[in-house]
Amino acid sequence: MDVVKTADKEVADKIDTQYVSAQFPHVENTCINFLCTLDDREEDEWIDDKGKHYLVIRLPYEMVKQSTDIRAFMVAIVKERLGEVA
């Protein structure tokens, strides 16, 4: 599974994509993009022409900004979106 982020500079260091990726070694052909910006982009999901599943997960900007560690929250959201027990 590929895990990437699109985030404002102020919160980017708090979004640990490597940690989340390590929690899902069994998930293949999926890309998660954590979105944490002040703009109003919406969550989206699609499958490309090669069958790769893309999920965009919007993280609450103010919560991320104020939190010291959001890794467990990120993993729980991914489990929910993938249909795994959180």
Tab-separated table of N, CA, C and O in Angstrom:
chain	number	residue	atom	x	y	z
A	1	MET	N	0.853	-1.171	0.000
A	1	MET	CA	0.000	0.000	0.000
A	1	MET	C	0.897	1.231	0.000
A	1	MET	O	1.883	1.291	0.728
A	2	ASP	N	0.534	2.189	-0.827
A	2	ASP	CA	1.224	3.473	-0.836
A	2	ASP	C	0.446	4.429	0.052
A	2	ASP	O	-0.783	4.474	-0.003
A	3	VAL	N	1.157	5.197	0.877
A	3	VAL	CA	0.521	6.195	1.731
A	3	VAL	C	1.258	7.512	1.507
A	3	VAL	O	2.477	7.585	1.687
A	4	VAL	N	0.515	8.524	1.094
A	4	VAL	CA	1.083	9.840	0.834
A	4	VAL	C	0.268	10.893	1.569
A	4	VAL	O	-0.781	10.593	2.132
A	5	LYS	N	0.773	12.113	1.543
A	5	LYS	CA	0.036	13.197	2.189
A	5	LYS	C	0.073	14.444	1.329
A	5	LYS	O	1.020	14.692	0.592
A	6	THR	N	-1.009	15.194	1.435
A	6	THR	CA	-1.108	16.520	0.863
A	6	THR	C	-1.480	17.395	2.044
A	6	THR	O	-2.591	17.287	2.570
A	7	ALA	N	-0.524	18.195	2.510
A	7	ALA	CA	-0.746	18.920	3.760
A	7	ALA	C	-0.081	20.282	3.733
A	7	ALA	O	0.949	20.469	3.079
A	8	ASP	N	-0.693	21.195	4.466
A	8	ASP	CA	-0.068	22.497	4.662
A	8	ASP	C	1.203	22.308	5.480
A	8	ASP	O	1.284	21.412	6.338
A	9	LYS	N	2.184	23.138	5.232
A	9	LYS	CA	3.492	23.029	5.875
A	9	LYS	C	3.395	22.994	7.405
A	9	LYS	O	4.127	22.265	8.063
A	10	GLU	N	2.471	23.724	7.951
A	10	GLU	CA	2.334	23.846	9.405
A	10	GLU	C	2.002	22.510	10.090
A	10	GLU	O	2.355	22.303	11.245
A	11	VAL	N	1.347	21.591	9.392
A	11	VAL	CA	0.942	20.318	10.002
A	11	VAL	C	1.577	19.097	9.334
A	11	VAL	O	1.396	17.977	9.797
A	12	ALA	N	2.315	19.272	8.285
A	12	ALA	CA	2.838	18.151	7.491
A	12	ALA	C	3.671	17.168	8.310
A	12	ALA	O	3.566	15.951	8.123
A	13	ASP	N	4.495	17.650	9.225
A	13	ASP	CA	5.353	16.756	10.008
A	13	ASP	C	4.571	15.856	10.950
A	13	ASP	O	5.086	14.834	11.402
A	14	LYS	N	3.344	16.186	11.265
A	14	LYS	CA	2.537	15.385	12.181
A	14	LYS	C	1.871	14.197	11.486
A	14	LYS	O	1.381	13.290	12.145
A	15	ILE	N	1.853	14.193	10.178
A	15	ILE	CA	1.178	13.146	9.409
A	15	ILE	C	2.219	12.110	8.997
A	15	ILE	O	2.957	12.277	8.044
A	16	ASP	N	2.283	11.023	9.749
A	16	ASP	CA	3.313	9.995	9.609
A	16	ASP	C	2.852	8.902	8.639
A	16	ASP	O	2.245	7.913	9.036
A	17	THR	N	3.159	9.080	7.376
A	17	THR	CA	2.713	8.138	6.351
A	17	THR	C	3.425	6.794	6.451
A	17	THR	O	2.833	5.759	6.169
A	18	GLN	N	4.681	6.796	6.855
A	18	GLN	CA	5.419	5.543	6.979
A	18	GLN	C	4.828	4.666	8.082
A	18	GLN	O	4.726	3.450	7.935
A	19	TYR	N	4.437	5.268	9.187
A	19	TYR	CA	3.826	4.518	10.286
A	19	TYR	C	2.539	3.848	9.815
A	19	TYR	O	2.312	2.672	10.074
A	20	VAL	N	1.694	4.611	9.130
A	20	VAL	CA	0.424	4.056	8.660
A	20	VAL	C	0.675	2.930	7.664
A	20	VAL	O	0.068	1.859	7.758
A	21	SER	N	1.574	3.125	6.736
A	21	SER	CA	1.883	2.099	5.750
A	21	SER	C	2.354	0.807	6.417
A	21	SER	O	1.955	-0.292	6.012
A	22	ALA	N	3.152	0.920	7.460
A	22	ALA	CA	3.665	-0.258	8.168
A	22	ALA	C	2.561	-1.046	8.867
A	22	ALA	O	2.724	-2.246	9.122
A	23	GLN	N	1.430	-0.418	9.152
A	23	GLN	CA	0.320	-1.096	9.823
A	23	GLN	C	-0.513	-1.952	8.877
A	23	GLN	O	-1.335	-2.753	9.318
A	24	PHE	N	-0.298	-1.792	7.564
A	24	PHE	CA	-1.114	-2.490	6.570
A	24	PHE	C	-0.252	-3.208	5.518
A	24	PHE	O	-0.452	-3.017	4.314
A	25	PRO	N	0.662	-4.066	5.952
A	25	PRO	CA	1.523	-4.740	4.967
A	25	PRO	C	0.734	-5.705	4.073
A	25	PRO	O	1.196	-6.051	2.980
A	26	HIS	N	-0.435	-6.110	4.505
A	26	HIS	CA	-1.265	-7.062	3.766
A	26	HIS	C	-2.121	-6.405	2.681
A	26	HIS	O	-2.705	-7.092	1.859
A	27	VAL	N	-2.184	-5.085	2.665
A	27	VAL	CA	-3.019	-4.379	1.684
A	27	VAL	C	-2.171	-4.038	0.465
A	27	VAL	O	-1.167	-3.350	0.566
A	28	GLU	N	-2.606	-4.535	-0.672
A	28	GLU	CA	-1.891	-4.277	-1.923
A	28	GLU	C	-2.779	-3.499	-2.884
A	28	GLU	O	-3.991	-3.453	-2.725
A	29	ASN	N	-2.142	-2.879	-3.860
A	29	ASN	CA	-2.852	-2.205	-4.939
A	29	ASN	C	-3.782	-1.103	-4.435
A	29	ASN	O	-4.879	-0.908	-4.961
A	30	THR	N	-3.347	-0.413	-3.376
A	30	THR	CA	-4.138	0.673	-2.797
A	30	THR	C	-3.225	1.840	-2.480
A	30	THR	O	-2.096	1.658	-2.043
A	31	CYS	N	-3.736	3.042	-2.698
A	31	CYS	CA	-3.009	4.266	-2.361
A	31	CYS	C	-3.899	5.125	-1.460
A	31	CYS	O	-5.039	5.415	-1.811
A	32	ILE	N	-3.375	5.500	-0.305
A	32	ILE	CA	-4.076	6.376	0.628
A	32	ILE	C	-3.415	7.743	0.557
A	32	ILE	O	-2.188	7.851	0.650
A	33	ASN	N	-4.211	8.787	0.388
A	33	ASN	CA	-3.700	10.154	0.424
A	33	ASN	C	-4.383	10.872	1.579
A	33	ASN	O	-5.585	11.122	1.540
A	34	PHE	N	-3.606	11.178	2.620
A	34	PHE	CA	-4.132	11.971	3.729
A	34	PHE	C	-4.083	13.439	3.325
A	34	PHE	O	-3.038	13.958	2.951
A	35	LEU	N	-5.216	14.091	3.399
A	35	LEU	CA	-5.363	15.477	2.998
A	35	LEU	C	-5.596	16.323	4.242
A	35	LEU	O	-6.542	16.079	4.996
A	36	CYS	N	-4.714	17.281	4.493
A	36	CYS	CA	-4.863	18.154	5.661
A	36	CYS	C	-4.432	19.559	5.255
A	36	CYS	O	-3.273	19.945	5.391
A	37	THR	N	-5.400	20.291	4.730
A	37	THR	CA	-5.152	21.646	4.255
A	37	THR	C	-6.293	22.548	4.705
A	37	THR	O	-7.341	22.066	5.136
A	38	LEU	N	-6.077	23.818	4.585
A	38	LEU	CA	-7.115	24.778	4.950
A	38	LEU	C	-8.133	24.981	3.835
A	38	LEU	O	-9.169	25.586	4.061
A	39	ASP	N	-7.855	24.470	2.639
A	39	ASP	CA	-8.848	24.627	1.573
A	39	ASP	C	-9.966	23.610	1.756
A	39	ASP	O	-9.945	22.786	2.654
A	40	ASP	N	-10.946	23.639	0.896
A	40	ASP	CA	-12.134	22.811	1.104
A	40	ASP	C	-12.264	21.684	0.074
A	40	ASP	O	-13.338	21.384	-0.398
A	41	ARG	N	-11.156	21.020	-0.230
A	41	ARG	CA	-11.228	19.841	-1.088
A	41	ARG	C	-12.011	18.765	-0.354
A	41	ARG	O	-11.962	18.662	0.857
A	42	GLU	N	-12.694	17.931	-1.106
A	42	GLU	CA	-13.498	16.885	-0.492
A	42	GLU	C	-12.810	15.531	-0.616
A	42	GLU	O	-11.946	15.334	-1.456
A	43	GLU	N	-13.235	14.595	0.233
A	43	GLU	CA	-12.744	13.224	0.141
A	43	GLU	C	-13.177	12.649	-1.196
A	43	GLU	O	-14.206	13.009	-1.742
A	44	ASP	N	-12.376	11.730	-1.702
A	44	ASP	CA	-12.727	11.089	-2.947
A	44	ASP	C	-12.153	9.687	-2.946
A	44	ASP	O	-11.283	9.352	-2.151
A	45	GLU	N	-12.642	8.878	-3.845
A	45	GLU	CA	-12.199	7.502	-3.963
A	45	GLU	C	-12.378	7.093	-5.418
A	45	GLU	O	-13.379	7.428	-6.039
A	46	TRP	N	-11.392	6.392	-5.965
A	46	TRP	CA	-11.517	5.925	-7.335
A	46	TRP	C	-10.574	4.747	-7.553
A	46	TRP	O	-9.690	4.489	-6.749
A	47	ILE	N	-10.791	4.044	-8.644
A	47	ILE	CA	-9.928	2.952	-9.074
A	47	ILE	C	-9.424	3.319	-10.464
A	47	ILE	O	-10.213	3.642	-11.348
A	48	ASP	N	-8.087	3.288	-10.634
A	48	ASP	CA	-7.543	3.684	-11.936
A	48	ASP	C	-7.667	2.551	-12.951
A	48	ASP	O	-8.157	1.464	-12.642
A	49	ASP	N	-7.214	2.811	-14.173
A	49	ASP	CA	-7.367	1.835	-15.252
A	49	ASP	C	-6.534	0.573	-15.058
A	49	ASP	O	-6.739	-0.428	-15.727
A	50	LYS	N	-5.583	0.600	-14.114
A	50	LYS	CA	-4.789	-0.586	-13.801
A	50	LYS	C	-5.336	-1.327	-12.584
A	50	LYS	O	-4.749	-2.290	-12.127
A	51	GLY	N	-6.450	-0.848	-12.031
A	51	GLY	CA	-7.077	-1.511	-10.898
A	51	GLY	C	-6.598	-1.053	-9.537
A	51	GLY	O	-6.990	-1.612	-8.522
A	52	LYS	N	-5.747	-0.025	-9.481
A	52	LYS	CA	-5.256	0.480	-8.197
A	52	LYS	C	-6.344	1.328	-7.548
A	52	LYS	O	-6.926	2.195	-8.177
A	53	HIS	N	-6.590	1.061	-6.279
A	53	HIS	CA	-7.643	1.729	-5.514
A	53	HIS	C	-7.048	2.948	-4.808
A	53	HIS	O	-6.079	2.823	-4.065
A	54	TYR	N	-7.615	4.119	-5.029
A	54	TYR	CA	-7.150	5.356	-4.410
A	54	TYR	C	-8.189	5.854	-3.413
A	54	TYR	O	-9.374	5.936	-3.735
A	55	LEU	N	-7.742	6.175	-2.210
A	55	LEU	CA	-8.603	6.744	-1.178
A	55	LEU	C	-8.005	8.058	-0.719
A	55	LEU	O	-6.826	8.123	-0.383
A	56	VAL	N	-8.809	9.113	-0.672
A	56	VAL	CA	-8.379	10.395	-0.120
A	56	VAL	C	-9.090	10.547	1.214
A	56	VAL	O	-10.313	10.430	1.292
A	57	ILE	N	-8.315	10.769	2.269
A	57	ILE	CA	-8.877	10.905	3.609
A	57	ILE	C	-8.539	12.295	4.134
A	57	ILE	O	-7.371	12.639	4.300
A	58	ARG	N	-9.567	13.091	4.373
A	58	ARG	CA	-9.365	14.442	4.901
A	58	ARG	C	-9.220	14.357	6.412
A	58	ARG	O	-10.063	13.803	7.108
A	59	LEU	N	-8.117	14.903	6.920
A	59	LEU	CA	-7.899	14.986	8.363
A	59	LEU	C	-8.334	16.369	8.844
A	59	LEU	O	-8.058	17.370	8.177
A	60	PRO	N	-8.997	16.452	9.994
A	60	PRO	CA	-9.441	17.754	10.519
A	60	PRO	C	-8.232	18.628	10.861
A	60	PRO	O	-7.451	18.313	11.762
A	61	TYR	N	-8.076	19.719	10.144
A	61	TYR	CA	-6.888	20.566	10.238
A	61	TYR	C	-6.615	21.023	11.665
A	61	TYR	O	-5.505	20.884	12.167
A	62	GLU	N	-7.599	21.582	12.326
A	62	GLU	CA	-7.373	22.123	13.674
A	62	GLU	C	-7.024	21.018	14.666
A	62	GLU	O	-6.191	21.214	15.545
A	63	MET	N	-7.648	19.844	14.526
A	63	MET	CA	-7.321	18.735	15.411
A	63	MET	C	-5.870	18.305	15.223
A	63	MET	O	-5.139	18.095	16.185
A	64	VAL	N	-5.432	18.190	13.980
A	64	VAL	CA	-4.054	17.799	13.693
A	64	VAL	C	-3.094	18.851	14.235
A	64	VAL	O	-2.087	18.527	14.868
A	65	LYS	N	-3.410	20.091	14.010
A	65	LYS	CA	-2.547	21.190	14.448
A	65	LYS	C	-2.351	21.167	15.966
A	65	LYS	O	-1.259	21.396	16.462
A	66	GLN	N	-3.391	20.846	16.710
A	66	GLN	CA	-3.329	20.890	18.172
A	66	GLN	C	-2.845	19.581	18.796
A	66	GLN	O	-2.456	19.554	19.956
A	67	SER	N	-2.861	18.500	18.055
A	67	SER	CA	-2.507	17.185	18.584
A	67	SER	C	-0.999	16.970	18.573
A	67	SER	O	-0.291	17.484	17.720
A	68	THR	N	-0.538	16.151	19.513
A	68	THR	CA	0.884	15.798	19.536
A	68	THR	C	1.149	14.506	18.761
A	68	THR	O	2.260	14.286	18.295
A	69	ASP	N	0.156	13.624	18.640
A	69	ASP	CA	0.335	12.359	17.935
A	69	ASP	C	-1.013	11.904	17.372
A	69	ASP	O	-1.913	11.568	18.128
A	70	ILE	N	-1.135	11.875	16.055
A	70	ILE	CA	-2.407	11.481	15.429
A	70	ILE	C	-2.321	10.126	14.728
A	70	ILE	O	-3.230	9.734	14.022
A	71	ARG	N	-1.232	9.393	14.942
A	71	ARG	CA	-1.041	8.128	14.220
A	71	ARG	C	-2.171	7.127	14.460
A	71	ARG	O	-2.658	6.518	13.513
A	72	ALA	N	-2.588	6.943	15.700
A	72	ALA	CA	-3.668	5.982	15.991
A	72	ALA	C	-4.962	6.403	15.302
A	72	ALA	O	-5.704	5.562	14.778
A	73	PHE	N	-5.230	7.697	15.282
A	73	PHE	CA	-6.412	8.233	14.601
A	73	PHE	C	-6.344	7.928	13.109
A	73	PHE	O	-7.324	7.475	12.504
A	74	MET	N	-5.178	8.123	12.512
A	74	MET	CA	-5.005	7.858	11.085
A	74	MET	C	-5.233	6.385	10.769
A	74	MET	O	-5.925	6.046	9.805
A	75	VAL	N	-4.668	5.494	11.578
A	75	VAL	CA	-4.833	4.054	11.360
A	75	VAL	C	-6.305	3.660	11.477
A	75	VAL	O	-6.825	2.886	10.672
A	76	ALA	N	-7.001	4.209	12.465
A	76	ALA	CA	-8.421	3.895	12.658
A	76	ALA	C	-9.247	4.314	11.442
A	76	ALA	O	-10.142	3.572	11.003
A	77	ILE	N	-8.943	5.469	10.884
A	77	ILE	CA	-9.680	5.936	9.707
A	77	ILE	C	-9.417	5.021	8.509
A	77	ILE	O	-10.329	4.668	7.763
A	78	VAL	N	-8.168	4.627	8.317
A	78	VAL	CA	-7.844	3.740	7.203
A	78	VAL	C	-8.570	2.405	7.369
A	78	VAL	O	-9.157	1.879	6.420
A	79	LYS	N	-8.564	1.853	8.575
A	79	LYS	CA	-9.276	0.598	8.820
A	79	LYS	C	-10.757	0.742	8.480
A	79	LYS	O	-11.350	-0.142	7.855
A	80	GLU	N	-11.338	1.855	8.877
A	80	GLU	CA	-12.757	2.093	8.583
A	80	GLU	C	-13.005	2.162	7.089
A	80	GLU	O	-13.917	1.532	6.562
A	81	ARG	N	-12.174	2.904	6.378
A	81	ARG	CA	-12.360	3.063	4.932
A	81	ARG	C	-12.113	1.766	4.173
A	81	ARG	O	-12.713	1.518	3.132
A	82	LEU	N	-11.230	0.916	4.694
A	82	LEU	CA	-10.941	-0.362	4.048
A	82	LEU	C	-11.924	-1.447	4.469
A	82	LEU	O	-11.872	-2.561	3.953
A	83	GLY	N	-12.785	-1.117	5.419
A	83	GLY	CA	-13.760	-2.096	5.869
A	83	GLY	C	-13.214	-3.070	6.888
A	83	GLY	O	-13.808	-4.116	7.133
A	84	GLU	N	-12.074	-2.741	7.505
A	84	GLU	CA	-11.499	-3.581	8.552
A	84	GLU	C	-12.033	-3.118	9.897
A	84	GLU	O	-12.442	-1.975	10.072
A	85	VAL	N	-11.988	-3.975	10.891
A	85	VAL	CA	-12.438	-3.610	12.232
A	85	VAL	C	-11.446	-2.620	12.825
A	85	VAL	O	-10.245	-2.871	12.823
A	86	ALA	N	-11.955	-1.492	13.295
A	86	ALA	CA	-11.067	-0.459	13.840
A	86	ALA	C	-10.682	-0.766	15.264
A	86	ALA	O	-11.320	-1.433	15.996
